[in-house]
């Protein structure tokens, strides 16, 4: 009797396909989970930036034990949230020192202590405080640092235009006014304020 090579039975084919499918699904699920975690870490600070609050980088672990992976993730999220809250509170306090109390030196010290010099809002306020103290060279550096972080920061363009006007550079101030117009139009506060300064009707 001849030996005949028999094709694999449908059962073995099904088993092979099932194993392959389960493996593929597992890999896909792991990939999706990894992408979700990465997206959460990237998007969360971005939301803070969009709100004008800045984006603290977050701290490390606060425990000396070695908790399970799930607990570690939870601690990192809490630390990030706490750091963001600290940053926002510190920024608001410095903002109040500038606009409500006129304590520019104290405000600059508080802003520098936030350790977010490259945040557009922080750099802009340091520039403003420096300008109000008559430190025009410092103000220029900080305005340019703010604009390097966010080239469409209308308030910084407005304040930089005021800086230009105070230096007697009215043509440059008008250039900055045009930049503000392109960003937020002619009815936004940064445009109105800079226009008032250029027209000589107000100082800020």
mmCIF file of N, CA and C in Angstrom, residues 21-37:
data_model
loop_
_atom_site.group_PDB
_atom_site.id
_atom_site.type_symbol
_atom_site.label_atom_id
_atom_site.label_comp_id
_atom_site.label_asym_id
_atom_site.label_seq_id
_atom_site.Cartn_x
_atom_site.Cartn_y
_atom_site.Cartn_z
ATOM 1 N N UNK A 21 -3.977 34.473 14.619
ATOM 2 C CA UNK A 21 -4.889 35.604 14.845
ATOM 3 C C UNK A 21 -4.763 36.144 16.261
ATOM 4 N N UNK A 22 -4.691 35.224 17.240
ATOM 5 C CA UNK A 22 -4.563 35.656 18.638
ATOM 6 C C UNK A 22 -3.275 36.435 18.841
ATOM 7 N N UNK A 23 -2.183 35.971 18.237
ATOM 8 C CA UNK A 23 -0.901 36.664 18.357
ATOM 9 C C UNK A 23 -0.980 38.054 17.747
ATOM 10 N N UNK A 24 -1.614 38.145 16.566
ATOM 11 C CA UNK A 24 -1.730 39.441 15.888
ATOM 12 C C UNK A 24 -2.561 40.410 16.715
ATOM 13 N N UNK A 25 -3.665 39.893 17.289
ATOM 14 C CA UNK A 25 -4.529 40.754 18.105
ATOM 15 C C UNK A 25 -3.782 41.249 19.332
ATOM 16 N N UNK A 26 -2.999 40.354 19.965
ATOM 17 C CA UNK A 26 -2.233 40.743 21.155
ATOM 18 C C UNK A 26 -1.234 41.842 20.838
ATOM 19 N N UNK A 27 -0.525 41.690 19.715
ATOM 20 C CA UNK A 27 0.454 42.706 19.303
ATOM 21 C C UNK A 27 -0.243 44.025 19.029
ATOM 22 N N UNK A 28 -1.392 43.963 18.343
ATOM 23 C CA UNK A 28 -2.138 45.192 18.031
ATOM 24 C C UNK A 28 -2.609 45.878 19.306
ATOM 25 N N UNK A 29 -3.110 45.076 20.268
ATOM 26 C CA UNK A 29 -3.596 45.651 21.524
ATOM 27 C C UNK A 29 -2.470 46.329 22.295
ATOM 28 N N UNK A 30 -1.302 45.677 22.338
ATOM 29 C CA UNK A 30 -0.156 46.271 23.026
ATOM 30 C C UNK A 30 0.274 47.568 22.353
ATOM 31 N N UNK A 31 0.262 47.587 21.015
ATOM 32 C CA UNK A 31 0.656 48.796 20.272
ATOM 33 C C UNK A 31 -0.291 49.944 20.569
ATOM 34 N N UNK A 32 -1.603 49.642 20.588
ATOM 35 C CA UNK A 32 -2.600 50.680 20.858
ATOM 36 C C UNK A 32 -2.427 51.229 22.271
ATOM 37 N N UNK A 33 -2.200 50.337 23.238
ATOM 38 C CA UNK A 33 -2.004 50.777 24.623
ATOM 39 C C UNK A 33 -0.783 51.676 24.748
ATOM 40 N N UNK A 34 0.310 51.291 24.078
ATOM 41 C CA UNK A 34 1.542 52.090 24.146
ATOM 42 C C UNK A 34 1.327 53.463 23.530
ATOM 43 N N UNK A 35 0.611 53.490 22.379
ATOM 44 C CA UNK A 35 0.360 54.773 21.714
ATOM 45 C C UNK A 35 -0.524 55.666 22.583
ATOM 46 N N UNK A 36 -1.509 55.073 23.281
ATOM 47 C CA UNK A 36 -2.398 55.853 24.138
ATOM 48 C C UNK A 36 -1.634 56.511 25.275
ATOM 49 N N UNK A 37 -0.734 55.755 25.898
ATOM 50 C CA UNK A 37 0.071 56.301 27.001
ATOM 51 C C UNK A 37 0.970 57.422 26.501
#
